[in-house]
Amino acid sequence: MKRIAAAITAATLALALAACSDSDSGSGNTGSEAPQEGYLATDLSGVKKVDEIAAMVPESVAADGKLTVGTNIFFAPAEFYAPDGVTPQGYDIDMGKAIAQVLGLEYEVQQAEFASIIPGIGTRYEIGIANFTINAERQETVNMLQYFEAGSAWAVPQGNPKGFDPADVCGKVIGVQSGTYQDEVLAEMNTTTCASNPIQVQQLSEQSAVTMRVASGQIDAMYTDSPVADYAASITDGKVERVGEVEDSAGFGVVVAKDDAELTAAIEAAMNHLMEEGHMADIFATWGITEGVSTKVAVNPAS
């Protein structure tokens, strides 16, 4: 397994932004293109098809030999474009490939707006892997299979020039990726604690664009998943930095259609296999993450 390489720099953000014009094309990309300098991926050569697990895949999925995965490739280090601007990479990308390999299927990732993925599960996408925070609202419409746990974090421009305080966010200009858990939290705060002095929320469809606004000092802070905030700091050479403590620790899950018990069971079995064999830990270690990785899948855990 590899660790985060110095070759992955702030240029990743610029390339991701350059690709934003195609951010909702829905075009398939297996990530099989020849990688260029700065590309990083877990070595999955040891992940093999497991016949008894592959046999659990429903015919509706197995028929074309592909596992079609909906994701939003603008949320480093979970999923984002390599410096070539084309090849997806990240721990969710590696995990999706590994799941497909265990099932004996080709991995096909479909780029989409984050908020449109869950509505498309079971029709446009067979599963969704996009760093989805597990919550009761989402569990009403999809099954969620937990593989990771982290929290929310605030990040500011280097040196925190505006003295942003996570305990005093009302009236501040805050960036957030639309459709995320943090987006929902900010909206709730504007109806409760900040009703008289609302947060000026800047919702953007790609996390890379949010990070860029923080790095350039255009906004007071951003609110995102804690590993995303940490990764943003690392690839911007400190132009973005964390402030405050990690909040609202929660699980993250792969999503499967609520009424598809067969596929849910197959994905659960594949993920448990990856965890038992140490592949899941390897995937996250590739991206510098060693804490919060599940050792057994929890299906629809309490949120």
Tab-separated table of C-alpha atoms in Angstrom:
chain	number	residue	atom	x	y	z
A	1	MET	CA	0.000	0.000	0.000
A	2	LYS	CA	1.048	3.571	-0.637
A	3	ARG	CA	0.875	6.687	1.446
A	4	ILE	CA	-0.194	10.125	0.244
A	5	ALA	CA	2.467	11.291	-2.188
A	6	ALA	CA	3.937	14.742	-2.419
A	7	ALA	CA	2.983	14.747	-6.086
A	8	ILE	CA	-0.632	15.336	-5.081
A	9	THR	CA	-0.651	19.069	-4.519
A	10	ALA	CA	-2.917	22.065	-4.786
A	11	ALA	CA	-2.863	21.497	-8.540
A	12	THR	CA	-5.410	18.742	-7.903
A	13	LEU	CA	-7.927	21.390	-6.906
A	14	ALA	CA	-7.338	23.438	-10.008
A	15	LEU	CA	-7.717	20.399	-12.245
A	16	ALA	CA	-10.865	19.352	-10.444
A	17	LEU	CA	-12.313	22.801	-10.991
A	18	ALA	CA	-11.363	22.636	-14.641
A	19	ALA	CA	-13.421	19.463	-14.893
A	20	CYS	CA	-16.488	21.032	-13.285
A	21	SER	CA	-18.078	21.786	-16.640
A	22	ASP	CA	-18.712	18.033	-16.934
A	23	SER	CA	-19.741	17.569	-13.331
A	24	ASP	CA	-23.236	16.260	-14.089
A	25	SER	CA	-22.635	14.564	-17.401
A	26	GLY	CA	-23.388	11.156	-15.948
A	27	SER	CA	-20.776	9.666	-18.251
A	28	GLY	CA	-19.298	6.361	-17.188
A	29	ASN	CA	-15.657	6.125	-16.155
A	30	THR	CA	-14.093	2.930	-14.903
A	31	GLY	CA	-10.875	4.635	-13.848
A	32	SER	CA	-8.961	2.331	-16.179
A	33	GLU	CA	-7.182	5.094	-18.102
A	34	ALA	CA	-3.393	5.106	-17.939
A	35	PRO	CA	-2.599	7.025	-14.737
A	36	GLN	CA	-0.431	10.111	-14.933
A	37	GLU	CA	1.936	11.715	-12.443
A	38	GLY	CA	0.210	12.357	-9.128
A	39	TYR	CA	-2.311	9.526	-9.531
A	40	LEU	CA	-2.711	7.469	-6.369
A	41	ALA	CA	-4.589	4.223	-5.797
A	42	THR	CA	-4.540	1.269	-3.431
A	43	ASP	CA	-2.910	-1.874	-4.790
A	44	LEU	CA	-5.973	-4.119	-5.207
A	45	SER	CA	-4.171	-6.948	-6.999
A	46	GLY	CA	-4.773	-9.180	-3.981
A	47	VAL	CA	-8.549	-8.677	-4.096
A	48	LYS	CA	-10.061	-11.643	-5.920
A	49	LYS	CA	-13.545	-12.769	-6.900
A	50	VAL	CA	-15.232	-14.799	-4.152
A	51	ASP	CA	-17.527	-17.255	-5.887
A	52	GLU	CA	-19.998	-17.725	-3.037
A	53	ILE	CA	-20.397	-13.961	-2.648
A	54	ALA	CA	-20.601	-13.377	-6.403
A	55	ALA	CA	-23.410	-15.950	-6.525
A	56	MET	CA	-25.469	-13.656	-4.271
A	57	VAL	CA	-25.617	-10.888	-6.895
A	58	PRO	CA	-29.113	-10.640	-8.409
A	59	GLU	CA	-29.407	-11.420	-12.114
A	60	SER	CA	-30.607	-7.876	-12.819
A	61	VAL	CA	-27.163	-6.626	-11.789
A	62	ALA	CA	-25.020	-9.538	-12.994
A	63	ALA	CA	-26.549	-9.571	-16.497
A	64	ASP	CA	-24.289	-6.883	-17.964
A	65	GLY	CA	-21.268	-7.844	-15.860
A	66	LYS	CA	-21.030	-4.370	-14.348
A	67	LEU	CA	-21.552	-2.759	-10.966
A	68	THR	CA	-22.797	0.752	-11.724
A	69	VAL	CA	-21.908	3.156	-8.925
A	70	GLY	CA	-23.208	6.710	-8.531
A	71	THR	CA	-20.770	9.180	-7.016
A	72	ASN	CA	-19.720	12.830	-6.958
A	73	ILE	CA	-16.055	13.080	-7.925
A	74	PHE	CA	-15.333	16.396	-6.196
A	75	PHE	CA	-14.839	15.442	-2.548
A	76	ALA	CA	-11.174	14.695	-1.827
A	77	PRO	CA	-9.921	12.408	-0.423
A	78	ALA	CA	-13.074	10.293	-0.762
A	79	GLU	CA	-13.491	10.740	-4.501
A	80	PHE	CA	-11.857	13.254	-6.842
A	81	TYR	CA	-10.080	13.500	-10.175
A	82	ALA	CA	-6.391	12.706	-10.570
A	83	PRO	CA	-4.134	15.404	-12.053
A	84	ASP	CA	-5.064	14.219	-15.560
A	85	GLY	CA	-8.533	15.683	-14.896
A	86	VAL	CA	-10.149	12.438	-16.034
A	87	THR	CA	-9.238	9.506	-13.798
A	88	PRO	CA	-11.253	9.141	-10.556
A	89	GLN	CA	-9.300	8.407	-7.382
A	90	GLY	CA	-9.889	8.380	-3.628
A	91	TYR	CA	-10.814	5.918	-0.897
A	92	ASP	CA	-14.423	5.565	-2.080
A	93	ILE	CA	-13.189	4.884	-5.625
A	94	ASP	CA	-10.767	2.224	-4.385
A	95	MET	CA	-13.467	0.652	-2.226
A	96	GLY	CA	-15.957	0.556	-5.101
A	97	LYS	CA	-13.390	-1.184	-7.304
A	98	ALA	CA	-12.628	-3.694	-4.550
A	99	ILE	CA	-16.312	-4.492	-3.991
A	100	ALA	CA	-16.775	-5.069	-7.715
A	101	GLN	CA	-13.736	-7.364	-7.822
A	102	VAL	CA	-15.084	-9.513	-4.979
A	103	LEU	CA	-18.388	-9.774	-6.871
A	104	GLY	CA	-16.650	-10.629	-10.130
A	105	LEU	CA	-18.044	-7.527	-11.830
A	106	GLU	CA	-16.576	-4.670	-13.815
A	107	TYR	CA	-16.570	-1.408	-11.867
A	108	GLU	CA	-18.359	1.461	-13.588
A	109	VAL	CA	-18.527	4.808	-11.826
A	110	GLN	CA	-21.068	7.420	-12.887
A	111	GLN	CA	-20.418	11.072	-12.010
A	112	ALA	CA	-23.465	13.008	-10.735
A	113	GLU	CA	-24.516	15.950	-8.627
A	114	PHE	CA	-24.304	14.749	-5.024
A	115	ALA	CA	-27.954	15.469	-4.221
A	116	SER	CA	-29.165	13.462	-7.248
A	117	ILE	CA	-27.443	10.176	-6.393
A	118	ILE	CA	-29.825	8.736	-3.792
A	119	PRO	CA	-32.930	9.482	-5.918
A	120	GLY	CA	-31.238	7.536	-8.728
A	121	ILE	CA	-30.425	4.396	-6.692
A	122	GLY	CA	-32.147	1.341	-8.107
A	123	THR	CA	-32.807	2.982	-11.462
A	124	ARG	CA	-29.833	4.908	-12.784
A	125	TYR	CA	-27.305	3.497	-10.301
A	126	GLU	CA	-27.137	0.074	-8.665
A	127	ILE	CA	-25.370	1.442	-5.585
A	128	GLY	CA	-24.069	4.801	-4.398
A	129	ILE	CA	-20.659	5.464	-2.846
A	130	ALA	CA	-20.100	9.146	-2.158
A	131	ASN	CA	-19.110	9.545	1.496
A	132	PHE	CA	-22.796	9.511	2.459
A	133	THR	CA	-23.380	10.388	6.114
A	134	ILE	CA	-25.836	7.927	7.636
A	135	ASN	CA	-29.006	9.568	8.909
A	136	ALA	CA	-32.614	8.582	9.510
A	137	GLU	CA	-33.962	10.614	6.594
A	138	ARG	CA	-31.759	8.822	4.074
A	139	GLN	CA	-32.537	5.443	5.641
A	140	GLU	CA	-36.188	5.994	4.821
A	141	THR	CA	-35.428	5.617	1.103
A	142	VAL	CA	-32.214	3.516	0.891
A	143	ASN	CA	-30.295	0.899	2.847
A	144	MET	CA	-27.022	2.246	4.244
A	145	LEU	CA	-24.067	-0.055	4.888
A	146	GLN	CA	-21.548	1.582	7.230
A	147	TYR	CA	-17.825	1.332	6.444
A	148	PHE	CA	-16.350	4.389	8.146
A	149	GLU	CA	-16.975	6.879	10.941
A	150	ALA	CA	-15.859	10.498	11.145
A	151	GLY	CA	-17.215	13.885	12.130
A	152	SER	CA	-17.755	17.401	10.855
A	153	ALA	CA	-15.086	20.088	10.984
A	154	TRP	CA	-14.601	23.782	10.285
A	155	ALA	CA	-11.720	25.063	8.190
A	156	VAL	CA	-10.542	28.626	7.573
A	157	PRO	CA	-7.941	30.488	5.504
A	158	GLN	CA	-4.373	30.200	6.787
A	159	GLY	CA	-3.906	32.070	10.044
A	160	ASN	CA	-7.665	32.535	10.479
A	161	PRO	CA	-7.422	36.219	9.449
A	162	LYS	CA	-11.032	37.000	10.350
A	163	GLY	CA	-10.855	35.299	13.737
A	164	PHE	CA	-13.588	32.804	12.890
A	165	ASP	CA	-14.953	31.016	15.961
A	166	PRO	CA	-16.975	27.791	15.467
A	167	ALA	CA	-18.968	28.767	18.540
A	168	ASP	CA	-20.071	32.028	16.882
A	169	VAL	CA	-21.037	31.356	13.254
A	170	CYS	CA	-24.168	33.481	12.883
A	171	GLY	CA	-23.774	36.144	10.209
A	172	LYS	CA	-20.556	34.606	8.865
A	173	VAL	CA	-19.931	33.597	5.239
A	174	ILE	CA	-19.680	29.809	5.215
A	175	GLY	CA	-19.019	27.546	2.239
A	176	VAL	CA	-20.491	24.051	2.008
A	177	GLN	CA	-21.077	21.386	-0.616
A	178	SER	CA	-24.768	21.312	-1.462
A	179	GLY	CA	-26.755	18.281	-0.371
A	180	THR	CA	-24.327	17.222	2.347
A	181	TYR	CA	-25.031	16.660	6.023
A	182	GLN	CA	-23.221	19.913	6.821
A	183	ASP	CA	-25.466	21.761	4.369
A	184	GLU	CA	-28.465	20.465	6.301
A	185	VAL	CA	-26.934	21.515	9.630
A	186	LEU	CA	-26.323	25.072	8.427
A	187	ALA	CA	-29.895	25.306	7.112
A	188	GLU	CA	-31.218	24.137	10.489
A	189	MET	CA	-29.057	26.678	12.326
A	190	ASN	CA	-30.546	29.456	10.180
A	191	THR	CA	-34.007	28.527	11.416
A	192	THR	CA	-32.990	28.255	15.074
A	193	THR	CA	-29.886	29.745	16.692
A	194	CYS	CA	-29.083	32.080	13.786
A	195	ALA	CA	-32.626	33.051	12.797
A	196	SER	CA	-32.082	36.718	13.678
A	197	ASN	CA	-28.615	36.896	12.082
A	198	PRO	CA	-28.473	34.164	9.426
A	199	ILE	CA	-25.319	32.457	8.258
A	200	GLN	CA	-24.473	33.555	4.716
A	201	VAL	CA	-24.303	30.075	3.243
A	202	GLN	CA	-22.477	29.632	-0.062
A	203	GLN	CA	-23.627	26.288	-1.462
A	204	LEU	CA	-21.430	24.831	-4.188
A	205	SER	CA	-21.871	21.559	-6.051
A	206	GLU	CA	-18.205	20.513	-5.687
A	207	GLN	CA	-16.188	20.417	-2.485
A	208	SER	CA	-13.075	21.394	-4.459
A	209	ALA	CA	-14.700	24.733	-5.276
A	210	VAL	CA	-15.536	25.300	-1.600
A	211	THR	CA	-11.944	24.533	-0.621
A	212	MET	CA	-10.619	26.919	-3.255
A	213	ARG	CA	-12.732	29.767	-1.888
A	214	VAL	CA	-11.367	29.175	1.590
A	215	ALA	CA	-7.775	28.910	0.375
A	216	SER	CA	-8.111	32.211	-1.492
A	217	GLY	CA	-9.758	33.963	1.464
A	218	GLN	CA	-13.056	34.614	-0.328
A	219	ILE	CA	-15.139	33.204	2.538
A	220	ASP	CA	-14.822	33.087	6.312
A	221	ALA	CA	-14.842	29.297	6.658
A	222	MET	CA	-16.099	26.021	5.289
A	223	TYR	CA	-17.971	23.197	6.996
A	224	THR	CA	-17.271	19.660	5.831
A	225	ASP	CA	-16.328	16.126	6.883
A	226	SER	CA	-13.255	16.056	9.128
A	227	PRO	CA	-11.065	13.923	6.811
A	228	VAL	CA	-11.946	16.242	3.934
A	229	ALA	CA	-10.896	19.287	5.973
A	230	ASP	CA	-7.621	17.607	6.928
A	231	TYR	CA	-6.909	16.617	3.331
A	232	ALA	CA	-7.702	20.135	2.105
A	233	ALA	CA	-5.078	21.481	4.491
A	234	SER	CA	-2.488	19.012	3.218
A	235	ILE	CA	-2.929	19.704	-0.506
A	236	THR	CA	-3.041	23.494	-0.177
A	237	ASP	CA	0.258	23.668	1.707
A	238	GLY	CA	-1.491	25.049	4.758
A	239	LYS	CA	-3.550	27.714	2.964
A	240	VAL	CA	-6.529	25.997	4.599
A	241	GLU	CA	-6.423	25.001	8.264
A	242	ARG	CA	-8.762	23.316	10.739
A	243	VAL	CA	-10.220	25.246	13.668
A	244	GLY	CA	-12.128	23.867	16.633
A	245	GLU	CA	-12.913	20.270	17.494
A	246	VAL	CA	-14.477	17.529	15.390
A	247	GLU	CA	-18.246	17.632	15.820
A	248	ASP	CA	-21.156	15.234	15.357
A	249	SER	CA	-19.227	12.034	14.734
A	250	ALA	CA	-21.282	9.828	12.431
A	251	GLY	CA	-21.083	6.812	10.196
A	252	PHE	CA	-20.716	6.802	6.419
A	253	GLY	CA	-22.377	4.211	4.268
A	254	VAL	CA	-22.707	2.634	0.854
A	255	VAL	CA	-26.305	3.058	-0.328
A	256	VAL	CA	-28.451	0.358	-1.943
A	257	ALA	CA	-32.119	0.444	-2.931
A	258	LYS	CA	-34.404	-0.110	0.046
A	259	ASP	CA	-36.369	-2.869	-1.679
A	260	ASP	CA	-33.339	-4.745	-3.038
A	261	ALA	CA	-32.590	-7.244	-0.280
A	262	GLU	CA	-30.492	-9.488	-2.562
A	263	LEU	CA	-28.089	-6.775	-3.692
A	264	THR	CA	-27.913	-5.359	-0.152
A	265	ALA	CA	-26.860	-8.787	1.153
A	266	ALA	CA	-24.277	-9.216	-1.634
A	267	ILE	CA	-22.715	-5.796	-1.024
A	268	GLU	CA	-22.691	-6.419	2.733
A	269	ALA	CA	-20.925	-9.761	2.226
A	270	ALA	CA	-18.362	-8.220	-0.153
A	271	MET	CA	-17.599	-5.374	2.252
A	272	ASN	CA	-17.270	-7.744	5.220
A	273	HIS	CA	-14.854	-9.846	3.178
A	274	LEU	CA	-12.729	-6.756	2.455
A	275	MET	CA	-12.720	-5.871	6.140
A	276	GLU	CA	-11.866	-9.402	7.306
A	277	GLU	CA	-8.990	-9.719	4.846
A	278	GLY	CA	-7.518	-6.332	5.753
A	279	HIS	CA	-8.189	-4.783	2.355
A	280	MET	CA	-10.508	-2.097	3.737
A	281	ALA	CA	-7.868	-0.930	6.207
A	282	ASP	CA	-5.307	-0.881	3.383
A	283	ILE	CA	-7.592	1.270	1.239
A	284	PHE	CA	-7.954	3.928	3.912
A	285	ALA	CA	-4.280	3.771	4.880
A	286	THR	CA	-3.434	4.631	1.274
A	287	TRP	CA	-5.140	7.961	1.901
A	288	GLY	CA	-3.531	8.533	5.302
A	289	ILE	CA	-6.564	7.429	7.346
A	290	THR	CA	-6.095	4.872	10.112
A	291	GLU	CA	-8.945	5.709	12.500
A	292	GLY	CA	-12.682	5.183	12.218
A	293	VAL	CA	-12.539	2.372	9.629
A	294	SER	CA	-15.165	-0.300	10.293
A	295	THR	CA	-14.184	-3.919	10.979
A	296	LYS	CA	-17.717	-5.240	10.351
A	297	VAL	CA	-20.512	-3.772	8.252
A	298	ALA	CA	-23.468	-2.294	10.100
A	299	VAL	CA	-26.633	-2.231	7.956
A	300	ASN	CA	-28.898	0.740	8.699
A	301	PRO	CA	-27.337	1.518	12.086
A	302	ALA	CA	-29.038	3.969	14.404
A	303	SER	CA	-27.936	7.520	13.525
